[in-house]
Amino acid sequence: PPGHQRLPLPNPLTERSSPNMDPAEQLDLEQVKIALGNQGVAIGKHEQTLQQILAQLRDLTTILSQNLLQPIQPAPLGPAPPQVEELMTPGGVEPSLPTPVRYGGQPGGCRGFLLQCSLSECAKVAYIISLLSGRALAWATPVWENQPAVCATATLFAAALSWSFDLPARGEEAGTCLLNLHQHGRSVSDYAIEFCTLSAESGWNSSALVSAFHHGLSEDLKDELAHRDCPASLDDLIELTQKIDHCLRERRRRGCTGRVRGPRDQPSAGGSSLASKKQPDHGDRPVQLGHTRLPRQEREARMREGRCIYCGLVGHQRVTCPDLAAKSQHLLGEEGPLTDRPGPLTDRPGPP
């Protein structure tokens, strides 16, 4: 109320306890004082630790700033590289090189950076050996241990490796391989890949390569090519045989038989009916229309010598063979209508 003075409350932490205070309350007050004192000590220690950490961070920041601003000095060029004997160690061959420090474009530091990125000849050889396996690794191990001259440079080591394992057929050897190469059951594409690989090392001309490629084809393809004009270039021959081989394989897959028709197999307007008729056996020529075919050796010999495949004579081909034309006319006469044929001998006009 107005006019009355407020009396301050006693502070139990600073003022001494009254003699009339309960002993239990006095004990609690002492425990509170002890707890507050311990907290004050702990807070002081924490503050001291934080000050030390801040001081260390300031020192680290200063050191990093000085290192970043200081230009990188180029590494001094060392003496001549040691002898090969000192480089060759029979230990592991895995190259282990420290990663150079990143180059940020500082003047004068480019040369040293490039020097640190360069590989020695020993490291190059060791890297090549680390990629070998099997027989190549078994060969390289004693070479690395006992022949330091071969491992002096990567060029010498690569030459020794090529001499030991890179053995392609060249020259006469490649030509012999071409003569002995055959298609067998492979596709023309697989046969052509191996043939072209050997032909690049043989040095043969185009005509010889065409003959060798034709010689190695399967008998079915040779039979198909016999009814076509053989291309003069190897590329054209490979392309043609690939198409024929694809057709033959497709027919076998579907269970069909027969020969692949080519441009020369198309019947003419006047002879279309003749091709569909069965032609009887007349005479004893090697080739009978509709009957047994000429042996392959004889057919190839006639083609090589420029003789007619049908009659075996020179001066013409099968298309213009007079014997074949006469036989065709004879067959047309036999198959013609009865009114076109001559009657009995009594019906024929006699001599005047």
mmCIF file of C-alpha atoms in Angstrom:
data_model
loop_
_atom_site.group_PDB
_atom_site.id
_atom_site.type_symbol
_atom_site.label_atom_id
_atom_site.label_comp_id
_atom_site.label_asym_id
_atom_site.label_seq_id
_atom_site.Cartn_x
_atom_site.Cartn_y
_atom_site.Cartn_z
ATOM 1 C CA PRO A 1 0.000 0.000 0.000
ATOM 2 C CA PRO A 2 1.102 3.632 -0.441
ATOM 3 C CA GLY A 3 3.341 4.938 2.277
ATOM 4 C CA HIS A 4 4.814 1.559 3.081
ATOM 5 C CA GLN A 5 8.506 0.777 2.296
ATOM 6 C CA ARG A 6 9.349 -2.571 0.566
ATOM 7 C CA LEU A 7 11.932 -4.550 2.459
ATOM 8 C CA PRO A 8 14.559 -6.475 0.423
ATOM 9 C CA LEU A 9 14.290 -10.238 0.441
ATOM 10 C CA PRO A 10 17.174 -12.099 1.960
ATOM 11 C CA ASN A 11 19.563 -13.871 -0.544
ATOM 12 C CA PRO A 12 20.066 -17.402 0.691
ATOM 13 C CA LEU A 13 23.286 -17.778 -1.381
ATOM 14 C CA THR A 14 25.107 -14.722 -0.021
ATOM 15 C CA GLU A 15 23.732 -14.231 3.416
ATOM 16 C CA ARG A 16 24.530 -16.520 6.199
ATOM 17 C CA SER A 17 21.850 -18.790 7.374
ATOM 18 C CA SER A 18 19.899 -17.886 10.413
ATOM 19 C CA PRO A 19 20.734 -19.784 13.546
ATOM 20 C CA ASN A 20 17.125 -20.771 13.669
ATOM 21 C CA MET A 21 17.214 -22.326 10.070
ATOM 22 C CA ASP A 22 16.223 -25.914 9.735
ATOM 23 C CA PRO A 23 19.325 -28.173 9.370
ATOM 24 C CA ALA A 24 17.846 -29.857 6.280
ATOM 25 C CA GLU A 25 17.414 -26.532 4.509
ATOM 26 C CA GLN A 26 20.909 -25.507 5.475
ATOM 27 C CA LEU A 27 22.310 -28.731 3.901
ATOM 28 C CA ASP A 28 20.453 -28.119 0.645
ATOM 29 C CA LEU A 29 21.809 -24.602 0.455
ATOM 30 C CA GLU A 30 25.393 -25.823 0.796
ATOM 31 C CA GLN A 31 24.931 -28.354 -1.992
ATOM 32 C CA VAL A 32 23.612 -25.655 -4.324
ATOM 33 C CA LYS A 33 26.660 -23.508 -3.628
ATOM 34 C CA ILE A 34 29.012 -26.395 -4.430
ATOM 35 C CA ALA A 35 27.205 -27.204 -7.711
ATOM 36 C CA LEU A 36 27.341 -23.595 -8.884
ATOM 37 C CA GLY A 37 31.026 -23.425 -8.107
ATOM 38 C CA ASN A 38 31.764 -26.557 -10.144
ATOM 39 C CA GLN A 39 29.845 -25.205 -13.140
ATOM 40 C CA GLY A 40 31.812 -21.998 -13.041
ATOM 41 C CA VAL A 41 35.090 -23.902 -13.125
ATOM 42 C CA ALA A 42 33.925 -26.040 -16.088
ATOM 43 C CA ILE A 43 32.815 -22.972 -18.046
ATOM 44 C CA GLY A 44 36.198 -21.399 -17.517
ATOM 45 C CA LYS A 45 37.999 -24.467 -18.868
ATOM 46 C CA HIS A 46 35.762 -24.561 -21.944
ATOM 47 C CA GLU A 47 36.475 -20.937 -22.701
ATOM 48 C CA GLN A 48 40.202 -21.556 -22.445
ATOM 49 C CA THR A 49 39.973 -24.527 -24.856
ATOM 50 C CA LEU A 50 38.040 -22.467 -27.393
ATOM 51 C CA GLN A 51 40.670 -19.767 -27.297
ATOM 52 C CA GLN A 52 43.387 -22.324 -28.051
ATOM 53 C CA ILE A 53 41.425 -23.742 -30.998
ATOM 54 C CA LEU A 54 40.906 -20.275 -32.461
ATOM 55 C CA ALA A 55 44.620 -19.562 -32.189
ATOM 56 C CA GLN A 56 45.509 -22.780 -34.031
ATOM 57 C CA LEU A 57 43.015 -22.007 -36.813
ATOM 58 C CA ARG A 58 44.553 -18.577 -37.292
ATOM 59 C CA ASP A 59 48.005 -20.139 -37.605
ATOM 60 C CA LEU A 60 46.814 -22.690 -40.191
ATOM 61 C CA THR A 61 45.104 -19.969 -42.227
ATOM 62 C CA THR A 62 48.291 -17.943 -42.290
ATOM 63 C CA ILE A 63 50.391 -20.922 -43.447
ATOM 64 C CA LEU A 64 47.946 -21.842 -46.247
ATOM 65 C CA SER A 65 47.813 -18.272 -47.503
ATOM 66 C CA GLN A 66 51.599 -18.088 -47.690
ATOM 67 C CA ASN A 67 51.845 -21.399 -49.600
ATOM 68 C CA LEU A 68 49.206 -20.417 -52.164
ATOM 69 C CA LEU A 69 50.799 -17.054 -52.880
ATOM 70 C CA GLN A 70 54.332 -18.446 -53.162
ATOM 71 C CA PRO A 71 55.198 -19.477 -56.823
ATOM 72 C CA ILE A 72 56.206 -23.066 -57.439
ATOM 73 C CA GLN A 73 59.897 -23.343 -58.178
ATOM 74 C CA PRO A 74 60.776 -25.574 -61.138
ATOM 75 C CA ALA A 75 62.317 -28.844 -60.163
ATOM 76 C CA PRO A 76 66.049 -28.834 -60.867
ATOM 77 C CA LEU A 77 67.179 -31.113 -63.614
ATOM 78 C CA GLY A 78 68.983 -34.046 -62.113
ATOM 79 C CA PRO A 79 72.079 -35.716 -63.441
ATOM 80 C CA ALA A 80 72.091 -38.134 -66.333
ATOM 81 C CA PRO A 81 69.717 -41.057 -65.866
ATOM 82 C CA PRO A 82 71.338 -44.016 -64.168
ATOM 83 C CA GLN A 83 72.401 -47.086 -66.065
ATOM 84 C CA VAL A 84 69.858 -49.677 -67.052
ATOM 85 C CA GLU A 85 71.224 -52.118 -64.524
ATOM 86 C CA GLU A 86 70.217 -49.774 -61.723
ATOM 87 C CA LEU A 87 66.695 -49.420 -63.115
ATOM 88 C CA MET A 88 66.042 -53.100 -63.563
ATOM 89 C CA THR A 89 64.695 -54.651 -60.418
ATOM 90 C CA PRO A 90 63.246 -58.169 -60.444
ATOM 91 C CA GLY A 91 60.462 -57.072 -58.160
ATOM 92 C CA GLY A 92 56.915 -56.201 -59.126
ATOM 93 C CA VAL A 93 56.300 -54.694 -62.526
ATOM 94 C CA GLU A 94 53.294 -52.570 -61.622
ATOM 95 C CA PRO A 95 54.227 -48.892 -62.179
ATOM 96 C CA SER A 96 53.497 -46.793 -59.120
ATOM 97 C CA LEU A 97 54.011 -43.070 -59.735
ATOM 98 C CA PRO A 98 52.998 -40.236 -57.416
ATOM 99 C CA THR A 99 50.369 -37.890 -58.754
ATOM 100 C CA PRO A 100 51.887 -34.487 -59.590
ATOM 101 C CA VAL A 101 50.561 -31.384 -57.875
ATOM 102 C CA ARG A 102 47.904 -29.600 -59.902
ATOM 103 C CA TYR A 103 49.324 -26.854 -62.079
ATOM 104 C CA GLY A 104 47.391 -23.595 -61.851
ATOM 105 C CA GLY A 105 49.282 -21.586 -64.466
ATOM 106 C CA GLN A 106 51.950 -20.045 -62.262
ATOM 107 C CA PRO A 107 54.880 -18.586 -64.227
ATOM 108 C CA GLY A 108 57.911 -20.806 -64.171
ATOM 109 C CA GLY A 109 56.050 -23.887 -62.951
ATOM 110 C CA CYS A 110 55.012 -25.421 -66.266
ATOM 111 C CA ARG A 111 58.357 -27.045 -67.017
ATOM 112 C CA GLY A 112 58.534 -28.802 -63.681
ATOM 113 C CA PHE A 113 54.927 -29.951 -63.979
ATOM 114 C CA LEU A 114 55.545 -31.525 -67.390
ATOM 115 C CA LEU A 115 58.693 -33.176 -66.081
ATOM 116 C CA GLN A 116 56.742 -34.795 -63.263
ATOM 117 C CA CYS A 117 54.127 -36.060 -65.719
ATOM 118 C CA SER A 118 56.663 -37.698 -68.042
ATOM 119 C CA LEU A 119 57.283 -41.449 -67.865
ATOM 120 C CA SER A 120 60.670 -43.058 -67.988
ATOM 121 C CA GLU A 121 61.427 -45.856 -70.442
ATOM 122 C CA CYS A 122 61.545 -48.309 -67.564
ATOM 123 C CA ALA A 123 58.045 -47.300 -66.475
ATOM 124 C CA LYS A 124 56.756 -47.728 -70.032
ATOM 125 C CA VAL A 125 58.177 -51.244 -70.279
ATOM 126 C CA ALA A 126 56.785 -52.117 -66.861
ATOM 127 C CA TYR A 127 53.357 -50.869 -67.897
ATOM 128 C CA ILE A 128 53.406 -53.024 -71.053
ATOM 129 C CA ILE A 129 54.396 -56.087 -69.020
ATOM 130 C CA SER A 130 51.556 -55.417 -66.574
ATOM 131 C CA LEU A 131 49.101 -55.907 -69.473
ATOM 132 C CA LEU A 132 50.530 -59.268 -70.596
ATOM 133 C CA SER A 133 49.158 -62.664 -69.632
ATOM 134 C CA GLY A 134 49.578 -66.339 -70.459
ATOM 135 C CA ARG A 135 52.486 -67.238 -72.721
ATOM 136 C CA ALA A 136 53.337 -63.585 -73.307
ATOM 137 C CA LEU A 137 53.786 -62.991 -69.574
ATOM 138 C CA ALA A 138 55.816 -66.190 -69.249
ATOM 139 C CA TRP A 139 58.085 -64.866 -72.017
ATOM 140 C CA ALA A 140 58.378 -61.361 -70.555
ATOM 141 C CA THR A 141 59.323 -62.480 -67.032
ATOM 142 C CA PRO A 142 62.793 -63.876 -67.863
ATOM 143 C CA VAL A 143 63.330 -61.062 -70.366
ATOM 144 C CA TRP A 144 62.721 -58.515 -67.600
ATOM 145 C CA GLU A 145 64.990 -60.346 -65.177
ATOM 146 C CA ASN A 146 67.862 -61.501 -67.409
ATOM 147 C CA GLN A 147 67.946 -59.205 -70.454
ATOM 148 C CA PRO A 148 68.113 -55.575 -69.316
ATOM 149 C CA ALA A 149 69.261 -54.408 -72.762
ATOM 150 C CA VAL A 150 65.925 -55.458 -74.279
ATOM 151 C CA CYS A 151 64.072 -53.560 -71.556
ATOM 152 C CA ALA A 152 66.167 -50.397 -71.956
ATOM 153 C CA THR A 153 63.472 -48.666 -74.011
ATOM 154 C CA ALA A 154 59.854 -49.342 -74.820
ATOM 155 C CA THR A 155 60.729 -49.440 -78.526
ATOM 156 C CA LEU A 156 63.249 -52.261 -78.077
ATOM 157 C CA PHE A 157 60.871 -54.207 -75.868
ATOM 158 C CA ALA A 158 58.000 -53.803 -78.357
ATOM 159 C CA ALA A 159 60.261 -54.988 -81.183
ATOM 160 C CA ALA A 160 61.270 -58.080 -79.208
ATOM 161 C CA LEU A 161 57.632 -58.794 -78.347
ATOM 162 C CA SER A 162 56.580 -58.478 -81.993
ATOM 163 C CA TRP A 163 59.440 -60.668 -83.174
ATOM 164 C CA SER A 164 58.384 -63.417 -80.754
ATOM 165 C CA PHE A 165 54.611 -63.403 -81.226
ATOM 166 C CA ASP A 166 53.659 -61.381 -84.333
ATOM 167 C CA LEU A 167 54.281 -63.970 -87.035
ATOM 168 C CA PRO A 168 51.985 -63.178 -90.000
ATOM 169 C CA ALA A 169 52.331 -65.024 -93.279
ATOM 170 C CA ARG A 170 54.158 -62.859 -95.805
ATOM 171 C CA GLY A 171 55.292 -63.178 -99.397
ATOM 172 C CA GLU A 172 55.638 -66.734 -100.652
ATOM 173 C CA GLU A 173 54.307 -68.129 -97.394
ATOM 174 C CA ALA A 174 51.120 -66.093 -97.776
ATOM 175 C CA GLY A 175 50.802 -67.286 -101.384
ATOM 176 C CA THR A 176 51.096 -70.895 -100.281
ATOM 177 C CA CYS A 177 48.414 -70.320 -97.677
ATOM 178 C CA LEU A 178 46.151 -68.817 -100.343
ATOM 179 C CA LEU A 179 46.526 -71.876 -102.557
ATOM 180 C CA ASN A 180 45.683 -74.192 -99.659
ATOM 181 C CA LEU A 181 42.797 -72.073 -98.384
ATOM 182 C CA HIS A 182 39.295 -73.503 -98.930
ATOM 183 C CA GLN A 183 35.831 -72.452 -97.919
ATOM 184 C CA HIS A 184 34.634 -75.875 -96.739
ATOM 185 C CA GLY A 185 31.488 -75.409 -94.630
ATOM 186 C CA ARG A 186 32.058 -71.756 -93.808
ATOM 187 C CA SER A 187 30.116 -68.865 -95.213
ATOM 188 C CA VAL A 188 31.608 -66.850 -98.035
ATOM 189 C CA SER A 189 31.969 -63.878 -95.692
ATOM 190 C CA ASP A 190 34.207 -65.798 -93.278
ATOM 191 C CA TYR A 191 36.175 -67.292 -96.153
ATOM 192 C CA ALA A 192 36.623 -63.864 -97.772
ATOM 193 C CA ILE A 193 37.912 -62.295 -94.537
ATOM 194 C CA GLU A 194 40.691 -64.861 -94.187
ATOM 195 C CA PHE A 195 41.435 -64.707 -97.912
ATOM 196 C CA CYS A 196 41.755 -60.903 -97.946
ATOM 197 C CA THR A 197 44.013 -61.006 -94.888
ATOM 198 C CA LEU A 198 46.429 -63.332 -96.669
ATOM 199 C CA SER A 199 46.123 -61.567 -100.021
ATOM 200 C CA ALA A 200 47.323 -58.298 -98.485
ATOM 201 C CA GLU A 201 50.641 -60.004 -97.650
ATOM 202 C CA SER A 202 50.999 -62.079 -100.818
ATOM 203 C CA GLY A 203 51.684 -59.358 -103.374
ATOM 204 C CA TRP A 204 49.657 -61.152 -106.056
ATOM 205 C CA ASN A 205 47.929 -59.276 -108.860
ATOM 206 C CA SER A 206 44.173 -59.083 -109.314
ATOM 207 C CA SER A 207 43.872 -61.947 -111.809
ATOM 208 C CA ALA A 208 45.803 -64.349 -109.597
ATOM 209 C CA LEU A 209 43.704 -63.416 -106.577
ATOM 210 C CA VAL A 210 40.475 -63.980 -108.513
ATOM 211 C CA SER A 211 41.638 -67.431 -109.616
ATOM 212 C CA ALA A 212 42.774 -68.375 -106.114
ATOM 213 C CA PHE A 213 39.508 -67.201 -104.564
ATOM 214 C CA HIS A 214 37.474 -69.162 -107.117
ATOM 215 C CA HIS A 215 39.644 -72.231 -106.521
ATOM 216 C CA GLY A 216 38.877 -72.245 -102.789
ATOM 217 C CA LEU A 217 35.104 -71.925 -103.097
ATOM 218 C CA SER A 218 32.771 -74.807 -102.349
ATOM 219 C CA GLU A 219 31.621 -77.062 -105.174
ATOM 220 C CA ASP A 220 28.069 -75.733 -105.004
ATOM 221 C CA LEU A 221 29.242 -72.174 -105.548
ATOM 222 C CA LYS A 222 31.515 -73.254 -108.380
ATOM 223 C CA ASP A 223 28.546 -74.916 -110.070
ATOM 224 C CA GLU A 224 26.529 -71.727 -109.701
ATOM 225 C CA LEU A 225 29.345 -69.589 -111.100
ATOM 226 C CA ALA A 226 29.658 -71.888 -114.126
ATOM 227 C CA HIS A 227 26.355 -70.489 -115.423
ATOM 228 C CA ARG A 228 27.446 -66.876 -114.968
ATOM 229 C CA ASP A 229 30.145 -64.599 -116.286
ATOM 230 C CA CYS A 230 32.939 -64.597 -113.713
ATOM 231 C CA PRO A 231 33.736 -61.036 -112.521
ATOM 232 C CA ALA A 232 37.164 -59.691 -113.385
ATOM 233 C CA SER A 233 37.862 -58.078 -109.984
ATOM 234 C CA LEU A 234 38.149 -59.747 -106.608
ATOM 235 C CA ASP A 235 35.705 -57.363 -104.941
ATOM 236 C CA ASP A 236 33.006 -58.063 -107.522
ATOM 237 C CA LEU A 237 33.584 -61.808 -107.235
ATOM 238 C CA ILE A 238 33.294 -61.685 -103.452
ATOM 239 C CA GLU A 239 30.097 -59.652 -103.680
ATOM 240 C CA LEU A 240 28.542 -62.052 -106.204
ATOM 241 C CA THR A 241 29.478 -65.187 -104.264
ATOM 242 C CA GLN A 242 28.129 -63.688 -101.057
ATOM 243 C CA LYS A 243 24.749 -63.157 -102.687
ATOM 244 C CA ILE A 244 24.688 -66.688 -104.120
ATOM 245 C CA ASP A 245 25.818 -68.188 -100.820
ATOM 246 C CA HIS A 246 23.071 -66.321 -98.984
ATOM 247 C CA CYS A 247 20.442 -67.654 -101.399
ATOM 248 C CA LEU A 248 21.737 -71.219 -101.124
ATOM 249 C CA ARG A 249 21.745 -71.137 -97.344
ATOM 250 C CA GLU A 250 18.275 -69.645 -97.279
ATOM 251 C CA ARG A 251 17.003 -72.440 -99.546
ATOM 252 C CA ARG A 252 18.596 -75.104 -97.372
ATOM 253 C CA ARG A 253 17.005 -73.546 -94.336
ATOM 254 C CA ARG A 254 13.568 -73.746 -95.956
ATOM 255 C CA GLY A 255 14.211 -77.256 -97.269
ATOM 256 C CA CYS A 256 14.177 -76.240 -100.930
ATOM 257 C CA THR A 257 16.470 -77.579 -103.637
ATOM 258 C CA GLY A 258 17.501 -76.373 -107.037
ATOM 259 C CA ARG A 259 19.952 -73.960 -108.533
ATOM 260 C CA VAL A 260 19.955 -70.204 -108.044
ATOM 261 C CA ARG A 261 18.805 -68.592 -111.266
ATOM 262 C CA GLY A 262 21.148 -66.067 -112.802
ATOM 263 C CA PRO A 263 20.864 -63.636 -115.720
ATOM 264 C CA ARG A 264 21.967 -66.283 -118.206
ATOM 265 C CA ASP A 265 19.317 -68.702 -116.943
ATOM 266 C CA GLN A 266 16.366 -66.571 -118.121
ATOM 267 C CA PRO A 267 14.581 -68.384 -121.005
ATOM 268 C CA SER A 268 14.147 -66.558 -124.290
ATOM 269 C CA ALA A 269 10.779 -65.853 -125.866
ATOM 270 C CA GLY A 270 11.154 -68.598 -128.451
ATOM 271 C CA GLY A 271 12.675 -71.232 -126.228
ATOM 272 C CA SER A 272 10.563 -71.015 -123.089
ATOM 273 C CA SER A 273 8.421 -73.989 -124.059
ATOM 274 C CA LEU A 274 11.449 -76.049 -124.965
ATOM 275 C CA ALA A 275 13.069 -75.670 -121.548
ATOM 276 C CA SER A 276 10.033 -77.135 -119.818
ATOM 277 C CA LYS A 277 9.951 -80.293 -121.915
ATOM 278 C CA LYS A 278 11.835 -83.470 -121.205
ATOM 279 C CA GLN A 279 14.535 -83.978 -123.766
ATOM 280 C CA PRO A 280 15.426 -87.557 -124.743
ATOM 281 C CA ASP A 281 18.897 -88.991 -125.059
ATOM 282 C CA HIS A 282 20.345 -88.632 -128.569
ATOM 283 C CA GLY A 283 23.885 -89.546 -129.393
ATOM 284 C CA ASP A 284 26.814 -90.030 -127.103
ATOM 285 C CA ARG A 285 27.853 -86.414 -126.461
ATOM 286 C CA PRO A 286 29.449 -85.713 -123.056
ATOM 287 C CA VAL A 287 26.592 -83.381 -122.153
ATOM 288 C CA GLN A 288 23.024 -84.566 -122.681
ATOM 289 C CA LEU A 289 20.215 -82.078 -122.337
ATOM 290 C CA GLY A 290 18.285 -82.967 -119.203
ATOM 291 C CA HIS A 291 20.586 -85.885 -118.341
ATOM 292 C CA THR A 292 23.999 -86.417 -116.770
ATOM 293 C CA ARG A 293 26.137 -83.327 -116.399
ATOM 294 C CA LEU A 294 29.697 -82.873 -117.589
ATOM 295 C CA PRO A 295 32.345 -83.778 -114.967
ATOM 296 C CA ARG A 296 33.709 -80.780 -113.138
ATOM 297 C CA GLN A 297 37.308 -81.349 -114.253
ATOM 298 C CA GLU A 298 36.307 -81.566 -117.915
ATOM 299 C CA ARG A 299 34.069 -78.513 -117.669
ATOM 300 C CA GLU A 300 36.837 -76.428 -116.076
ATOM 301 C CA ALA A 301 39.325 -77.606 -118.694
ATOM 302 C CA ARG A 302 36.989 -76.596 -121.550
ATOM 303 C CA MET A 303 36.332 -73.212 -119.966
ATOM 304 C CA ARG A 304 40.042 -72.642 -119.441
ATOM 305 C CA GLU A 305 40.908 -73.624 -123.027
ATOM 306 C CA GLY A 306 38.052 -71.606 -124.548
ATOM 307 C CA ARG A 307 36.203 -74.643 -125.941
ATOM 308 C CA CYS A 308 32.460 -75.149 -126.119
ATOM 309 C CA ILE A 309 31.105 -76.725 -122.951
ATOM 310 C CA TYR A 310 28.552 -78.780 -124.944
ATOM 311 C CA CYS A 311 30.493 -80.246 -127.874
ATOM 312 C CA GLY A 312 34.097 -79.595 -126.786
ATOM 313 C CA LEU A 313 35.105 -77.851 -130.025
ATOM 314 C CA VAL A 314 36.805 -74.485 -130.349
ATOM 315 C CA GLY A 315 35.564 -71.442 -132.231
ATOM 316 C CA HIS A 316 32.239 -70.989 -130.468
ATOM 317 C CA GLN A 317 30.527 -71.225 -127.088
ATOM 318 C CA ARG A 318 27.587 -73.241 -125.822
ATOM 319 C CA VAL A 319 25.086 -70.495 -126.657
ATOM 320 C CA THR A 320 26.013 -70.595 -130.361
ATOM 321 C CA CYS A 321 26.856 -74.308 -130.563
ATOM 322 C CA PRO A 322 25.602 -75.709 -133.942
ATOM 323 C CA ASP A 323 25.113 -79.199 -132.510
ATOM 324 C CA LEU A 324 22.916 -77.833 -129.755
ATOM 325 C CA ALA A 325 20.915 -75.762 -132.245
ATOM 326 C CA ALA A 326 20.427 -78.797 -134.498
ATOM 327 C CA LYS A 327 19.287 -80.902 -131.551
ATOM 328 C CA SER A 328 16.827 -78.203 -130.536
ATOM 329 C CA GLN A 329 15.369 -78.114 -134.034
ATOM 330 C CA HIS A 330 15.138 -81.901 -134.029
ATOM 331 C CA LEU A 331 13.305 -81.892 -130.699
ATOM 332 C CA LEU A 332 10.940 -79.227 -131.943
ATOM 333 C CA GLY A 333 10.203 -81.401 -134.955
ATOM 334 C CA GLU A 334 9.468 -84.430 -132.777
ATOM 335 C CA GLU A 335 7.216 -82.507 -130.422
ATOM 336 C CA GLY A 336 5.348 -80.640 -133.142
ATOM 337 C CA PRO A 337 1.766 -81.401 -134.297
ATOM 338 C CA LEU A 338 1.074 -84.498 -136.310
ATOM 339 C CA THR A 339 -0.053 -82.414 -139.279
ATOM 340 C CA ASP A 340 3.408 -80.858 -139.504
ATOM 341 C CA ARG A 341 5.179 -84.194 -139.686
ATOM 342 C CA PRO A 342 5.835 -86.039 -142.963
ATOM 343 C CA GLY A 343 3.441 -88.878 -143.738
ATOM 344 C CA PRO A 344 4.232 -92.475 -144.713
ATOM 345 C CA LEU A 345 6.546 -93.164 -147.580
ATOM 346 C CA THR A 346 3.592 -93.918 -149.871
ATOM 347 C CA ASP A 347 2.160 -90.458 -149.248
ATOM 348 C CA ARG A 348 5.386 -88.646 -150.121
ATOM 349 C CA PRO A 349 5.766 -87.380 -153.654
ATOM 350 C CA GLY A 350 8.042 -89.565 -155.678
ATOM 351 C CA PRO A 351 10.700 -88.494 -158.064
ATOM 352 C CA PRO A 352 9.487 -87.008 -161.322
#
